[in-house]
Coordinates of C-alpha atoms in Angstrom, one line a residue:
X155 CA 140.4 172.5 -43.0
X156 CA 142.7 169.8 -42.6
X157 CA 142.8 167.3 -45.2
X158 CA 141.1 169.1 -48.0
X159 CA 142.0 170.4 -51.3
X160 CA 143.1 174.3 -51.1
X161 CA 140.1 176.5 -52.4
X162 CA 140.7 178.1 -56.0
X163 CA 141.3 182.2 -55.6
X164 CA 137.9 184.0 -56.5
X165 CA 140.0 187.4 -56.5
X166 CA 139.6 190.3 -54.2
X167 CA 135.5 190.0 -53.0
X168 CA 133.6 192.8 -55.0
X169 CA 132.5 195.3 -52.5
X170 CA 129.2 197.3 -53.2
X171 CA 129.8 200.7 -51.0
X172 CA 126.3 202.0 -50.0
X173 CA 124.9 198.7 -50.6
X174 CA 123.7 198.5 -46.8
X175 CA 123.5 202.0 -46.0
X176 CA 121.4 202.9 -43.0
X177 CA 120.9 199.6 -42.4
X178 CA 121.4 197.5 -39.1
X179 CA 122.6 194.0 -39.2
X180 CA 123.4 191.4 -36.7
X181 CA 125.7 188.9 -37.5
X182 CA 126.3 185.3 -35.4
X183 CA 129.0 183.5 -35.3
X184 CA 130.8 186.4 -36.1
X185 CA 134.2 186.1 -34.7
X186 CA 135.7 183.4 -37.3
X187 CA 134.9 181.8 -40.1
X188 CA 132.3 182.5 -42.2
X189 CA 130.3 184.7 -40.0
X190 CA 133.6 186.7 -39.8
X191 CA 133.9 187.2 -43.6
X192 CA 130.1 188.0 -43.4
X193 CA 130.5 190.9 -40.9
X194 CA 133.5 192.7 -42.4
X195 CA 132.0 192.6 -45.9
X196 CA 128.3 193.8 -45.1
X197 CA 130.4 196.3 -42.7
X198 CA 132.4 197.5 -45.8
X199 CA 128.8 198.0 -47.9
X200 CA 127.3 200.3 -45.0
X201 CA 125.5 198.7 -42.5
X202 CA 125.7 199.2 -38.9
X203 CA 126.7 195.6 -37.8
X204 CA 125.6 194.0 -34.4
X205 CA 128.2 190.9 -33.8
X206 CA 127.7 187.9 -31.9
X207 CA 129.4 184.7 -30.7
X208 CA 130.4 183.1 -27.9
X209 CA 133.8 183.4 -28.0
X210 CA 135.4 187.3 -26.7
X211 CA 137.2 187.4 -29.6
X212 CA 134.0 188.8 -31.0
X213 CA 135.0 192.2 -29.4
X214 CA 138.2 192.2 -31.3
X215 CA 136.3 192.3 -34.6
X216 CA 134.2 195.5 -33.3
X217 CA 137.2 196.9 -33.0
X218 CA 138.5 196.3 -36.4
X219 CA 135.5 197.1 -37.7
X220 CA 135.3 200.4 -35.9
X221 CA 139.0 201.3 -36.8
X222 CA 137.8 201.9 -40.2
X223 CA 134.8 204.0 -39.2
X224 CA 132.5 201.5 -39.6
X225 CA 129.2 201.5 -36.9
X226 CA 130.2 198.0 -34.8
X227 CA 129.2 196.9 -31.4
X228 CA 129.6 193.1 -30.2
X229 CA 127.3 190.9 -28.1
X230 CA 129.0 187.4 -26.4
X231 CA 126.5 185.0 -25.3
X232 CA 125.8 181.7 -26.0
X233 CA 123.1 180.9 -28.3
X234 CA 122.2 177.3 -27.7
X235 CA 120.0 178.9 -25.4
X236 CA 117.0 180.9 -25.7
X237 CA 118.0 183.9 -23.0
X238 CA 121.2 184.0 -24.8
X239 CA 119.0 185.0 -28.0
X240 CA 116.9 187.1 -26.5
X241 CA 120.1 188.9 -24.9
X242 CA 121.7 189.3 -27.8
X243 CA 118.7 190.7 -29.8
X244 CA 117.7 193.2 -26.7
X245 CA 121.3 194.4 -27.1
X246 CA 121.2 194.7 -30.8
X247 CA 117.8 196.7 -30.6
X248 CA 118.8 199.2 -27.9
X249 CA 122.0 199.9 -29.9
X250 CA 120.1 200.7 -32.6
X251 CA 116.9 201.0 -32.3
X252 CA 115.9 198.2 -35.0
X253 CA 117.1 194.9 -37.1
X254 CA 116.7 194.8 -40.5
X255 CA 118.8 192.2 -41.1
X256 CA 119.5 189.1 -38.9
X257 CA 122.4 186.2 -40.3
X258 CA 122.4 183.2 -38.2
X259 CA 125.4 181.3 -38.9
X260 CA 126.2 179.4 -35.7
X261 CA 126.8 175.8 -36.2
X262 CA 129.4 172.8 -37.5
X263 CA 130.2 169.4 -37.0
X264 CA 131.8 168.3 -33.7
X265 CA 132.6 164.9 -34.5
X266 CA 132.7 162.8 -37.8
X267 CA 132.2 159.2 -37.6
X268 CA 129.3 156.8 -38.9
X269 CA 126.1 157.4 -36.9
X270 CA 126.5 153.8 -35.4
X271 CA 129.3 155.4 -33.4
X272 CA 127.8 158.7 -32.2
X273 CA 126.9 158.3 -28.2
X274 CA 123.9 159.6 -27.4
X275 CA 125.1 162.7 -25.8
X276 CA 127.0 163.4 -28.7
X277 CA 124.2 163.2 -31.1
X278 CA 122.4 165.5 -28.5
X279 CA 125.0 168.1 -28.7
X280 CA 125.1 168.2 -32.1
X281 CA 121.4 168.9 -32.7
X282 CA 122.0 171.8 -29.6
X283 CA 124.7 173.5 -32.0
X284 CA 123.9 173.1 -35.3
X285 CA 120.2 173.9 -34.9
X286 CA 119.3 175.7 -31.8
X287 CA 120.8 179.0 -32.2
X288 CA 119.5 179.4 -35.4
X289 CA 115.4 178.5 -33.9
X290 CA 116.1 180.7 -30.7
X291 CA 117.4 183.5 -32.4
X292 CA 114.8 183.4 -35.1
X293 CA 112.4 183.1 -32.5
X294 CA 113.7 186.0 -30.6
X295 CA 114.1 188.3 -33.3
X296 CA 110.8 187.5 -35.4
X297 CA 108.6 190.2 -32.9
X298 CA 110.7 193.0 -33.6
X299 CA 111.0 192.0 -37.3
X300 CA 107.2 192.0 -37.5
X301 CA 106.4 194.8 -35.3
X302 CA 108.7 197.2 -38.1
X303 CA 106.7 195.4 -41.0
X304 CA 110.1 194.5 -42.4
X305 CA 113.2 192.7 -42.3
X306 CA 114.8 189.8 -43.7
X307 CA 116.5 187.0 -41.9
X308 CA 119.6 184.8 -43.6
X309 CA 119.9 181.4 -42.4
X310 CA 123.5 179.6 -43.2
X311 CA 122.7 175.8 -43.7
X312 CA 124.5 173.1 -45.5
X313 CA 124.5 170.8 -48.3
X314 CA 125.9 168.1 -45.7
X315 CA 122.0 167.6 -45.2
X316 CA 123.2 164.4 -48.2
X317 CA 126.4 163.6 -46.5
X318 CA 128.7 160.7 -45.3
X319 CA 129.6 160.5 -41.1
X320 CA 128.0 163.2 -39.9
X321 CA 123.9 162.5 -39.6
X322 CA 123.5 164.2 -36.5
X323 CA 124.9 167.8 -37.9
X324 CA 122.9 166.6 -41.3
X325 CA 119.9 166.2 -39.1
X326 CA 120.5 169.9 -37.5
X327 CA 120.8 171.8 -40.6
X328 CA 117.7 169.7 -42.3
X329 CA 115.9 171.1 -39.5
X330 CA 117.3 174.5 -40.5
X331 CA 116.0 174.0 -44.0
X332 CA 112.4 173.1 -42.6
X333 CA 112.8 176.3 -40.1
X334 CA 113.7 178.8 -43.4
X335 CA 110.5 177.2 -45.1
X336 CA 108.1 177.3 -42.7
X337 CA 109.0 180.8 -41.3
X338 CA 108.8 182.5 -44.6
X339 CA 105.3 181.3 -45.5
X340 CA 104.5 182.8 -42.0
X341 CA 106.6 185.7 -41.8
X342 CA 105.8 187.5 -45.6
X343 CA 102.1 188.6 -44.5
X344 CA 104.6 190.8 -42.1
X345 CA 106.9 192.0 -44.9
X346 CA 109.5 189.7 -43.6
X347 CA 111.5 187.6 -45.4
X348 CA 113.6 184.2 -44.6
X349 CA 116.6 182.9 -46.8
X350 CA 118.9 180.7 -46.5
X351 CA 122.4 179.5 -48.0
X352 CA 123.7 175.9 -48.2
X353 CA 127.5 176.1 -48.0
X354 CA 129.1 173.5 -49.0
X355 CA 133.1 172.7 -48.6
X356 CA 134.9 175.6 -47.8
X357 CA 138.5 176.5 -47.2
X358 CA 139.0 178.7 -43.8
X359 CA 141.8 179.6 -41.5
X360 CA 141.8 177.0 -38.5
X361 CA 139.7 177.5 -36.3
X362 CA 140.8 179.6 -32.7
X363 CA 138.3 178.1 -31.1
X364 CA 137.3 174.6 -31.8
X365 CA 133.9 173.1 -32.0
X366 CA 135.6 169.6 -31.0
X367 CA 137.9 167.2 -30.3
X368 CA 140.8 166.9 -33.3
X369 CA 140.5 163.5 -34.9
X370 CA 143.3 161.3 -33.1
X371 CA 143.1 158.2 -33.8
X372 CA 143.9 156.0 -37.6
X373 CA 140.0 155.4 -37.7
X374 CA 139.0 158.9 -36.9
X375 CA 141.0 160.3 -39.7
X376 CA 139.4 157.9 -42.2
X377 CA 136.4 158.9 -41.2
X378 CA 137.0 163.0 -41.8
X379 CA 139.3 162.1 -44.9
X380 CA 135.8 160.2 -46.3
X381 CA 133.6 163.8 -45.5
X382 CA 136.3 165.4 -47.5
X383 CA 136.5 163.0 -50.9
X384 CA 133.3 162.9 -50.7
X385 CA 132.4 166.6 -50.2
X386 CA 135.0 167.4 -53.7
X387 CA 132.9 164.2 -55.6
X388 CA 130.2 166.1 -54.9
X389 CA 130.7 168.9 -56.3
X390 CA 130.6 169.7 -59.7
X391 CA 133.8 172.0 -60.1
X392 CA 136.0 169.7 -57.9
X393 CA 137.2 172.2 -55.4
X394 CA 136.2 173.4 -52.1
X395 CA 134.9 177.7 -51.6
X396 CA 136.5 180.4 -50.2
X397 CA 134.9 181.8 -47.7
X398 CA 134.3 185.4 -49.4
X399 CA 132.2 182.8 -52.2
X400 CA 130.2 182.0 -49.2
X401 CA 129.8 185.5 -47.6
X402 CA 128.9 187.0 -51.5
X403 CA 125.7 184.7 -51.5
X404 CA 124.8 185.3 -48.0
X405 CA 124.9 188.9 -48.6
X406 CA 122.8 189.3 -51.1
X407 CA 120.4 187.3 -49.9
X408 CA 120.1 189.8 -47.1
X409 CA 120.5 192.6 -49.8
X410 CA 117.4 194.8 -51.5
X411 CA 118.7 193.2 -54.6
X412 CA 117.1 190.4 -53.2
X413 CA 113.9 191.5 -52.4
X414 CA 111.8 188.6 -54.5
X415 CA 113.1 185.9 -52.7
X416 CA 111.7 184.1 -49.7
X417 CA 112.2 180.6 -48.9
X418 CA 114.8 179.6 -51.0
X419 CA 117.8 177.6 -49.9
X420 CA 120.6 178.7 -52.0
X421 CA 123.0 175.9 -52.7
X422 CA 126.9 177.7 -52.4
X423 CA 128.5 174.7 -53.1
X424 CA 129.9 174.0 -56.8
X425 CA 127.0 172.6 -58.0
X426 CA 126.7 170.3 -55.0
X427 CA 122.8 170.6 -54.9
X428 CA 122.4 168.7 -51.2

């Protein structure tokens, strides 16, 4: 992320071979960023994975995992539309017969500016990008999980529900939090857990597929830097996290080790609680 401080290296990620042996995991937004880190880790821990993204890059990720001997398939779908989510879930079930873990990772700030500067269509696009993919994919997968009588959904939210210069994104992620808690209440009787992580600032390679335009005007750069500064100031550890640190929390919540955790939103933000 441009203008962000470097993350402190956390060392090689600790992998627990066999933790997901026999499990089927669907990971959305798997072509890059946190989704890619999660896909690699949960695959290394034994899960057969279905990787979903709107970018064709997701097929390269699946091929990379298969080259290691893992079971991996990939689906391109627009999860901002319900039919995209339905088709992705249907393909996962067709490929492996069930879904044990659904990790919803699609979303991200498109613009960075004070709310009064957002155009109406930009507000709609932010909500469409960071709330609807999770809404739709949960809705598409729940009947399958309920029929099985087991499963876990891990939604990826954000501590930016309290943050500057991205109010529409904050509103979208607040919706993800509410969805997580409401679904946990409904799904528990069916043996389905619903949890979320709330990542803070995370250092990652430059995106191969951009969410939106880079800041160009001097004022835009100032607004963006305010986000970076506030993110670091709000963190007790005064740094950005790593992709491995985010993936570790997500994969833990997806595992049977977290079997008594549901309805929880876990901040992974160096002490920033959002």
